[in-house]
XYZ file of C-alpha atoms in Angstrom:
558
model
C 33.622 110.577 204.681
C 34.252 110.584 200.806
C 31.013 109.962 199.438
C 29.281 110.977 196.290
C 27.356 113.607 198.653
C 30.169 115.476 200.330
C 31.488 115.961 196.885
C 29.169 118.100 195.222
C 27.108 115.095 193.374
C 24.172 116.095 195.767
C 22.608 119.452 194.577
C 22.206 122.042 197.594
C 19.215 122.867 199.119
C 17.017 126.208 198.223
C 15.149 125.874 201.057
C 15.258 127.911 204.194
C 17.779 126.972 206.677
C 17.270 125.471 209.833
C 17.301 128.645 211.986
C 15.025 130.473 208.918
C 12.496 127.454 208.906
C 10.364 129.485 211.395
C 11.592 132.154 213.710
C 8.680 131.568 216.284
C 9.616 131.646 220.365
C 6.907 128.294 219.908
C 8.515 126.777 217.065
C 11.283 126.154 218.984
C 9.880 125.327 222.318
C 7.976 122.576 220.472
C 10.292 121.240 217.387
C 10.897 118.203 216.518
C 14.194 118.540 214.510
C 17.013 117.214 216.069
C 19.655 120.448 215.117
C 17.415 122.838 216.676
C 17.094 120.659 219.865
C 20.861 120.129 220.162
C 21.029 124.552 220.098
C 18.732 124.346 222.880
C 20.642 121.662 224.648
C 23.242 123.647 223.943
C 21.716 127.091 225.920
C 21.087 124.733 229.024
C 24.179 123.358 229.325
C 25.995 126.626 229.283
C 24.096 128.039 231.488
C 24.968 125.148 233.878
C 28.375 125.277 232.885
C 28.808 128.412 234.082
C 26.559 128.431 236.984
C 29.263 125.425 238.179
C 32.269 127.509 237.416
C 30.699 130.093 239.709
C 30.817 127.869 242.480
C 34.089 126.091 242.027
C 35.621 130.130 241.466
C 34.294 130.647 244.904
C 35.854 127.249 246.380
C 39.074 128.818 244.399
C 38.982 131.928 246.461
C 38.743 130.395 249.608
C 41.786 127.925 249.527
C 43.916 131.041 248.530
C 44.621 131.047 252.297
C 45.173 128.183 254.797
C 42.755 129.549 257.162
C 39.483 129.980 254.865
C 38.029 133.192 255.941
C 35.993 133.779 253.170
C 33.212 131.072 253.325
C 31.946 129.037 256.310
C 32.379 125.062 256.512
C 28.745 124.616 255.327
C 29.204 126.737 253.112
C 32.209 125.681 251.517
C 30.722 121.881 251.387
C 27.410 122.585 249.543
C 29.164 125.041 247.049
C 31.480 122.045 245.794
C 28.837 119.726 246.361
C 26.569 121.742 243.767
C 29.864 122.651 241.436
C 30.169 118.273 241.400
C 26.546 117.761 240.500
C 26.163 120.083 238.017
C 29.013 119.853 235.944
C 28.891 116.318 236.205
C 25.684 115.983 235.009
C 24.559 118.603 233.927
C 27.067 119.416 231.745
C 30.269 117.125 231.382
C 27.322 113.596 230.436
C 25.059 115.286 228.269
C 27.902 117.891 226.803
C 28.746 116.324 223.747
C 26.027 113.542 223.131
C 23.734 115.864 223.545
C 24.769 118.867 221.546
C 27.298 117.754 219.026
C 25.960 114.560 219.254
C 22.083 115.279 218.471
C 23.013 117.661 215.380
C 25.566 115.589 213.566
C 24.656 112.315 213.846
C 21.601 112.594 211.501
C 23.776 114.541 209.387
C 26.947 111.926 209.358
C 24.562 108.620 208.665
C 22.619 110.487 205.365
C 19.423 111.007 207.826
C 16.782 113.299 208.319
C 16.272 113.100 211.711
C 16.634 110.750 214.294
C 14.365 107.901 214.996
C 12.175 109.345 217.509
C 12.479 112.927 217.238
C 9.686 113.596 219.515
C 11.348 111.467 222.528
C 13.870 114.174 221.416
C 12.025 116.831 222.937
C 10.684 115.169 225.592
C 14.239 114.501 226.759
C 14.916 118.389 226.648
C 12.021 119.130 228.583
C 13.048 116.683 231.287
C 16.746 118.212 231.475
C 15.132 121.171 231.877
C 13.020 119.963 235.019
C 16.001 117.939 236.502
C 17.810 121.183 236.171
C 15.119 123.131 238.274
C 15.276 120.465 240.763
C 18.738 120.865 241.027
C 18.697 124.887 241.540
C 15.997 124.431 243.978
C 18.061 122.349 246.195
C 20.621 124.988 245.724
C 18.438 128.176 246.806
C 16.686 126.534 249.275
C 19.755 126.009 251.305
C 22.107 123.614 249.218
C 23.299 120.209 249.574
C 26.602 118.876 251.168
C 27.398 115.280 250.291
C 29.424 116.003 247.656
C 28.480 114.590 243.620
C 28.680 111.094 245.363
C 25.850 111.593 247.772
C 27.698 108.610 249.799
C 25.958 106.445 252.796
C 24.959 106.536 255.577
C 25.963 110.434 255.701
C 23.195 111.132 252.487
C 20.195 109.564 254.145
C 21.043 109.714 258.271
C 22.973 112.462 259.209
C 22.856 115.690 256.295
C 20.101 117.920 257.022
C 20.582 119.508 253.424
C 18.057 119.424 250.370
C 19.418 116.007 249.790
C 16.137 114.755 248.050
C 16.083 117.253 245.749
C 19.288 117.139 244.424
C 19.044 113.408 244.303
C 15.549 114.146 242.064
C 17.426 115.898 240.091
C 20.072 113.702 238.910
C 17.606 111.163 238.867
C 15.422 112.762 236.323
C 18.305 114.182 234.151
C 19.599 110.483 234.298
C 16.163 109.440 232.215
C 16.760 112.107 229.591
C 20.097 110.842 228.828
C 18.720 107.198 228.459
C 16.278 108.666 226.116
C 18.929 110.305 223.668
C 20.970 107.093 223.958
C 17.851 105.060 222.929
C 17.724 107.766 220.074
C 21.421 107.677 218.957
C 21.093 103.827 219.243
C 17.743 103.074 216.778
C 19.128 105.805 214.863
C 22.299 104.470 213.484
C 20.616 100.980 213.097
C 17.708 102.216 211.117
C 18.515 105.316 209.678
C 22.140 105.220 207.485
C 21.411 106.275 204.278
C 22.533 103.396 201.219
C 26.364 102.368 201.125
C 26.514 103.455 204.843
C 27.899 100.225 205.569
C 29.069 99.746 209.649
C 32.819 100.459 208.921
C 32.031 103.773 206.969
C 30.581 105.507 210.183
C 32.810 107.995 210.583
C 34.404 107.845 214.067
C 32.246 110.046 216.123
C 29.474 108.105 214.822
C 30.871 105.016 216.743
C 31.710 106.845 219.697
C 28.475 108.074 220.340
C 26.635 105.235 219.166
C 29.470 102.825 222.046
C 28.760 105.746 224.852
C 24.595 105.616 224.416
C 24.937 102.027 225.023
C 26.923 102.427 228.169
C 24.254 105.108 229.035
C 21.562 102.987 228.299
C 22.891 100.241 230.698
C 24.630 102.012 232.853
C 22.516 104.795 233.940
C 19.591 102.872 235.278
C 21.823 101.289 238.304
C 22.437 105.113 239.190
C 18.927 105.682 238.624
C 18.327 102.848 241.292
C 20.711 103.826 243.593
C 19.332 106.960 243.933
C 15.717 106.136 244.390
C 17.308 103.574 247.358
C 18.564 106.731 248.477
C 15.274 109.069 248.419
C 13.320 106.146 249.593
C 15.292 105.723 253.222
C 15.417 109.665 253.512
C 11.999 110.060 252.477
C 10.345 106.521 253.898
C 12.750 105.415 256.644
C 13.492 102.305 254.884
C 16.544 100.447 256.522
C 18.252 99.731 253.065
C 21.574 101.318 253.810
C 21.436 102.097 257.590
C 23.806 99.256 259.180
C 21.969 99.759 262.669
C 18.866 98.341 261.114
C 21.131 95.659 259.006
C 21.833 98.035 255.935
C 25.440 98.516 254.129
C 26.610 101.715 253.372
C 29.174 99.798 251.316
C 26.596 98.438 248.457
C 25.590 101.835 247.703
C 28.792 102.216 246.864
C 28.898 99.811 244.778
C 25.781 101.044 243.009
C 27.035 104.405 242.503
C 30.381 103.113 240.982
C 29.477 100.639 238.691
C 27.650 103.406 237.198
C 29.694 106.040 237.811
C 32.661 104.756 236.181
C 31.668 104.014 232.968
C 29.947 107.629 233.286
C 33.648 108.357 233.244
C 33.655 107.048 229.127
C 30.284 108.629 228.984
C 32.391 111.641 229.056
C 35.346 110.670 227.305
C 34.190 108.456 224.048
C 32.177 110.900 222.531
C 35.401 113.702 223.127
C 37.424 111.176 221.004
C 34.823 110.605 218.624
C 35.641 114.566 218.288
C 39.178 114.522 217.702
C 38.720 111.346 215.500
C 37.580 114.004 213.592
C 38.948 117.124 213.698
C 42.988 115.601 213.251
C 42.568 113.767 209.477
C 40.457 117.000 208.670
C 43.640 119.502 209.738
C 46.238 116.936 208.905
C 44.949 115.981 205.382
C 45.418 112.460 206.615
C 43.171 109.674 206.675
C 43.239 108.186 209.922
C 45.485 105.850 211.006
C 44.300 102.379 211.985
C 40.736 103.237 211.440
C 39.510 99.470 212.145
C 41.703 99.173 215.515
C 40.186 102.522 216.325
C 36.531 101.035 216.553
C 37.069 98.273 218.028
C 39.099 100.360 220.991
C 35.936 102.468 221.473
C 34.219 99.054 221.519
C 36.672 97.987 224.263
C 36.736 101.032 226.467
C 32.998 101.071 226.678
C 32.504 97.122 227.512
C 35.752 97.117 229.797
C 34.692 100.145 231.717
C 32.202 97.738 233.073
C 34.181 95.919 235.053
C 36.692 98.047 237.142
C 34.307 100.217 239.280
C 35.907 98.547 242.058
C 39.281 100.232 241.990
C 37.128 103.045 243.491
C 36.819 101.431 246.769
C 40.403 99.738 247.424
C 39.883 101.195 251.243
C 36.144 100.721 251.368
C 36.829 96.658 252.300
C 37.176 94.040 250.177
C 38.750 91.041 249.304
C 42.186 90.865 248.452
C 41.524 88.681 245.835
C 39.173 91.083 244.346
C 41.279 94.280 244.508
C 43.721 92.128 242.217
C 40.979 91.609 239.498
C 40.122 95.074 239.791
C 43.488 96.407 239.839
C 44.578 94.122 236.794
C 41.210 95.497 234.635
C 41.900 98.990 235.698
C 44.927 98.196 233.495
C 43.719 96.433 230.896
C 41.576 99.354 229.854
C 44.439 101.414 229.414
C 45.594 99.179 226.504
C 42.456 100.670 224.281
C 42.877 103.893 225.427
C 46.757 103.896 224.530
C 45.852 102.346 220.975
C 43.675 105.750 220.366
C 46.708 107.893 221.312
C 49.574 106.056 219.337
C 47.036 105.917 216.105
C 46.321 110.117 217.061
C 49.772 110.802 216.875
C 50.515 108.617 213.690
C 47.719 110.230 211.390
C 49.680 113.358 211.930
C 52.739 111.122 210.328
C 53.312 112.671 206.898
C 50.600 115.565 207.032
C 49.768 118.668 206.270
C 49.253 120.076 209.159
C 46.847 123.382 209.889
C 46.993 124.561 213.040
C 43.863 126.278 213.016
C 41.342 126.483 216.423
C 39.787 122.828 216.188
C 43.429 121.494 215.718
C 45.002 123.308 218.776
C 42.237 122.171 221.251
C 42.028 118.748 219.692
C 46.054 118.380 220.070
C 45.476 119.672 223.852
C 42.872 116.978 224.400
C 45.573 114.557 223.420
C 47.950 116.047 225.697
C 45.607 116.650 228.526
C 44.299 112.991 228.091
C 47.364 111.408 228.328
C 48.615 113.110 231.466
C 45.370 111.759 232.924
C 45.400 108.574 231.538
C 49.050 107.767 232.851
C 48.224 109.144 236.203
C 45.333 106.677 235.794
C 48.248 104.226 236.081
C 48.936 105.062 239.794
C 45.289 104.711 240.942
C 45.411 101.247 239.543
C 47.927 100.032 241.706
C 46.667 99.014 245.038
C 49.373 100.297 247.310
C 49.327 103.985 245.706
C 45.977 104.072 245.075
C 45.696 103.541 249.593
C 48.274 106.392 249.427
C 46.616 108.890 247.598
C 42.984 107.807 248.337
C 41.116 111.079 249.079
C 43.459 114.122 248.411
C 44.044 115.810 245.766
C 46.209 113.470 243.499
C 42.574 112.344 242.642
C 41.037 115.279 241.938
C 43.671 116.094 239.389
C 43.848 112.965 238.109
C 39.688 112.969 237.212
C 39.640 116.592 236.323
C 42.751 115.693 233.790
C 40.454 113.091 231.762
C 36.849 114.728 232.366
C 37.986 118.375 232.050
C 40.373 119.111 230.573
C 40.190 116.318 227.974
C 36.575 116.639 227.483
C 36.282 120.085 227.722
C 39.176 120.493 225.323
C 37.393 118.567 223.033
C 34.058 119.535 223.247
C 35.496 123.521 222.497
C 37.647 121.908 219.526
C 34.328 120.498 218.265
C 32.359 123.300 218.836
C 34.616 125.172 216.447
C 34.864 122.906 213.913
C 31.359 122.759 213.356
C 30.481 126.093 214.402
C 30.555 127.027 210.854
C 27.710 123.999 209.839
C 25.841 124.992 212.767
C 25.440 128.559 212.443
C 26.274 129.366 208.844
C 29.187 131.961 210.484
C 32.647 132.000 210.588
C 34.389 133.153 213.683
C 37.950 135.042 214.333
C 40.480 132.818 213.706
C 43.173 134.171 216.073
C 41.134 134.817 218.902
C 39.934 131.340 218.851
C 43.815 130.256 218.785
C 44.417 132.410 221.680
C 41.868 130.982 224.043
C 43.249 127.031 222.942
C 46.436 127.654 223.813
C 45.402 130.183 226.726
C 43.126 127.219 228.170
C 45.889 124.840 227.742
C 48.053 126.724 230.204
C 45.855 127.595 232.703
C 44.351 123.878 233.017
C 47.918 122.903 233.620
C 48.831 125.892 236.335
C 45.529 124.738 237.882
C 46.168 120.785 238.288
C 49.430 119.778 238.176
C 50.144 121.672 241.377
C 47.648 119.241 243.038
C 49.170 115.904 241.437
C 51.726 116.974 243.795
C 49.695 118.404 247.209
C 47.939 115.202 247.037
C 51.075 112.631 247.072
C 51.760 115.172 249.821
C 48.796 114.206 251.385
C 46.462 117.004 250.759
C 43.394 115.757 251.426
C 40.075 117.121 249.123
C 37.050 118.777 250.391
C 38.913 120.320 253.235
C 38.421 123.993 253.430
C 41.226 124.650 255.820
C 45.079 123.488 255.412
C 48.243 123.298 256.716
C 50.283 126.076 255.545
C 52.962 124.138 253.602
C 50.641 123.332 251.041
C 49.569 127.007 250.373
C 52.143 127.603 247.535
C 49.880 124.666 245.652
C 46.466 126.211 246.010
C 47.723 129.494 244.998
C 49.386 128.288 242.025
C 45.801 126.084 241.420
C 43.834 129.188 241.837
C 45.845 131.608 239.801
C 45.473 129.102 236.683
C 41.639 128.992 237.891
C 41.264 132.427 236.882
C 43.193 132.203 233.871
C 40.862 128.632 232.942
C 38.098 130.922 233.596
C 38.785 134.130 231.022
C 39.951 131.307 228.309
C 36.316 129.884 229.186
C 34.847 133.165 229.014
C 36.567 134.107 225.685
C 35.137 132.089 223.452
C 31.289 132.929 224.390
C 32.098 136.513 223.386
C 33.636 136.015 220.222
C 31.438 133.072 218.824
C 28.419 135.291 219.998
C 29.875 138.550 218.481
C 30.510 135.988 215.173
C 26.557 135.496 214.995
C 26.215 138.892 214.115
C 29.580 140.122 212.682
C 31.130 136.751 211.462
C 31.960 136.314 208.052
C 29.475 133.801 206.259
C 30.823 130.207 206.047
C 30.873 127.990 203.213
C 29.282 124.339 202.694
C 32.772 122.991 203.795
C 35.461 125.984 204.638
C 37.598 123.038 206.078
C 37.594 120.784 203.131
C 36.682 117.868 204.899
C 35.282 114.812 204.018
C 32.635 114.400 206.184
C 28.835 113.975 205.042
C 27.515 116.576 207.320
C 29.528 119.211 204.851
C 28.017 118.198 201.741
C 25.097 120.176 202.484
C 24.500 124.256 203.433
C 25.715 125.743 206.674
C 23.432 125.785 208.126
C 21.472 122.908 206.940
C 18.058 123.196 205.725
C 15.171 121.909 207.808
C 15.429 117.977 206.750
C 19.194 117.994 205.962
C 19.219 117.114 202.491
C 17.610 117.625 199.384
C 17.252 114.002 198.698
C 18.752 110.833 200.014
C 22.800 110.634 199.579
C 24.477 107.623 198.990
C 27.791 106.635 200.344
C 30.421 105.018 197.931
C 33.858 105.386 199.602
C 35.957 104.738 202.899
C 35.932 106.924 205.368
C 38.595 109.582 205.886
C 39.755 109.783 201.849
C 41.741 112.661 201.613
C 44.294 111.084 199.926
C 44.779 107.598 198.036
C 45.678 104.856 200.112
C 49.307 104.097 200.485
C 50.037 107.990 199.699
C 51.188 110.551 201.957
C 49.249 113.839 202.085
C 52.075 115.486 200.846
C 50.914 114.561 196.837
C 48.571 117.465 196.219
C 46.759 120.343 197.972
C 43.301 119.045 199.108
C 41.901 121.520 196.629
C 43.591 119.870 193.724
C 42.126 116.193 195.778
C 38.578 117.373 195.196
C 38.997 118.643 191.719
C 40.303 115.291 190.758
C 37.359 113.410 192.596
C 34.780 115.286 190.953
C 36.119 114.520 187.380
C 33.491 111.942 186.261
């Protein structure tokens, strides 16, 4: 964003920072402000993150041989059941909205805070008791129905801690309706003057189009969960088909959330790279209008193709067509994001610096699971490779590795803004490209064992398809360390890092017109917004012109 603010016509603050506001164990268990919410977001996500990457390292070991000696068949099943539900939703839905998401937004729209900031903390307080719901059902003895807690095997035949795992995701599902409510009254009643609709920046959009599709969305899982809990807990015959249930409609339930949960997780990572490639290509981006209205697409399409999940559940032919023919429709937005990616790099000057290299791996990473997207949406392979591990790579490919990708590449963008530190360049660079390679050693081998016919969730294999899960498992560990890395060197950076600027990537943005860190109500006084979005160089120019340091001098002459 090239607004008066983010180039110097704002004066910066003198008051304490954020993090310096009050240094109280209290103050921060009961603020209000939305940057030091999204830190503790932040600490409760990781800690999920890694408690799931625990149990999927585990699941790892174990397929290393056909025969599975190292865990039991229980076992096995409620240690990728938990590894599902966690990083699902405890860390892949709330990742970015509710991190990123919570601290910039404000910041990007010329606000204080957002609209309700004490629904703010009363959404971290419920994550926190979803997530203690969640471990329970794991130390009490797990749960083994997988992240899709599917009928009639959920509420008649596991004799796991199905309820609470179900109460879990339940609850955590109402905290992310309350940030979406947040984001939503936020960006209609809180941009600052001149913040017209089509000067959000782009991560403004996407996470204002993905708490809409929460806030819709998320109450049918909500629903199908308490159907659940209610014929566990109250023997109600809702899905038992003795009694005149259908297993089939909670699958319908659980899909029409669960795949727009899908660009739950994926909007808000574009939003992210929407940023981070005009900031390291000194480009504005390309196609800026055709870019909303393909995040507008993507979220209101992803309505309509849950069905493509259940081409072998039963239904009519007729509609597996309609389903198969939206399953490609939405790849036409999705495809629009890509081609206008690639073409802001078209004549720039390119940094390859940390946010750039896991940004440009997102792109990769999303494409290879968008295009093998493709497959699933045609009806004959999509019977084919129903249920092995062609799917598995396919989702992980788009949630994982393309969220994950850019969800790091954010984090390290604004890791300067957020903490006020800078952190070591080429270790940062190392773990990118390191995580790059070993998602790729860990998933492609199973785009392959599933057209095989691999199936998933099995803990035992025929032996042909070792060579696979040992190739999968020996990028595993390598996925893991480039996970690892960067919580030791951004932590070491708290202490050790050199301090950052106001805006040590020249960008444009609003959010770096003021301190890093920001100072407890963002701004000194209310900025006003005057230009485009994404100026770094006049329109019809090439980056190529001038340095961006000689593009601010020349916008701050009066």
């Amino acid at each position: 964003m090239s607004e008066s603010a983010a180039l110097g016509e704002l004066p910066l603050p003198t008051e304490p920072d954020y993090l310096r506001f009050s240094r109280s164990v209290g103050s921060w268990l009961t603020t209000t402000d939305h940057k030091r919410l999204a830190i503790l977001f932040a600490v409760v996500i990781t800690v999920f993150f890694f408690m799931g990457g625990a149990a999927i390292t585990l699941v790892r070991l174990e397929l290393v041989s056909p025969e599975g000696h190292l865990l039991t068949s229980d076992t096995y099943n409620k240690l990728f059941s938990f590894h599902g539900i966690v990083m699902v939703w405890f860390f892949l839905v709330p990742s970015i909205p509710n991190t990123l998401g919570l601290f910039l937004v404000p910041l990007m729209i010329g606000a204080s805070d957002l609209a309700f900031p004490r629904l703010n903390l009363f959404s971290w307080y419920l994550t926190v008791a979803a997530g203690a719901c969640t471990v329970y059902a794991l130390i009490a003895g797990g749960v083994d129905t997988g992240w899709t807690f599917y009928t009639p095997f959920s509420t008649m035949f596991s004799n796991t801690h199905v309820f609470a795992a179900a109460l879990g995701v339940f609850l955590v599902g109402f905290s992310t309706i309350a940030t979406g409510v947040n984001i939503i009254a936020s960006v209609h009643m809180l941009r600052c003057p001149g913040m017209t609709w089509f000067r959000l920046p782009l991560f403004v959009w996407s996470i204002y189009a993905t708490s809409i599709v929460i806030v819709l969305a998320t109450p049918v899982l909500a629903i199908s969960l308490l159907l659940v809990m209610a014929e566990r807990w109250l023997g109600l015959p809702i899905f038992d088909p003795n009694r005149g249930g259908d297993p089939i409609l909670f699958q319908h339930l659980f899909w029409f959330y669960s795949h727009p949960a899908v660009y739950i997780m994926v909007l808000p990572a574009m939003g992210v790279v929407s940023e981070i490639i005009p900031a390291f290509a000194r480009r504005r981006i390309f196609g800026y209008t055709f870019m909303v209205y393909a995040i507008l697409a993507i979220a209101g399409i992803g309505f309509f193709v849950w069905g493509h999940h259940m081409f072998v559940s039963g239904m009519s032919p007729y509609a597996a067509l309609i389903f198969s023919f939206l399953s490609f429709i939405i790849a036409v937005p999705s495809a629009i994001k890509v081609f206008n990616w690639i073409f802001s790099l078209y004549r720039g000057q390119i940094g390859f610096g940390a946010p750039m290299l896991y940004a440009l791996g997102f792109v990769g990473l999303f494409t290879t699971g968008g295009l093998s997207g493709l497959f699933l949406a045609a009806i004959p392979v999509d019977v084919h490779v129903t249920d092995t591990y062609f799917v598995v790579a396919h989702f992980h490919y788009i949630m994982v590795g393309g969220s994950v990708s850019a969800f790091f590449g954010g984090l390290h963008f604004w890791w300067p803004k957020v903490t006020g530190k800078m952190y070591p360049e080429s270790w940062a660079r190392f773990a990118a490209i390191l995580m790059y390679f070993g998602f790729n050693l860990t998933f492609a081998p199973q785009f392959i064992a599933g057209y095989l016919g691999m199936p998933r969730r099995y803990h035992t294999y025929p032996p042909e398809f070792q060579i696979y899960n040992v190739m999968s498992s020996s990028g595993a560990a390598i996925l893991a360390a480039a996970y690892l890395l960067p919580l030791a060197y951004l932590t070491w950076s708290l202490v050790y890092g050199a301090r950052a600027s106001s805006n040590p990537w020249d960008a444009t943005g609003l959010e770096w017109s003021t301190t890093s860190p920001p100072p407890h109500k963002n701004f000194v006084r209310q900025p006003r917004v005057v230009r485009a979005p994404y100026d770094y160089h006049p329109e019809g120019h090439s980056a190529t012109i001038g340095p961006p340091s000689y593009q601010r001098e020349q916008e701050l002459l009066p």
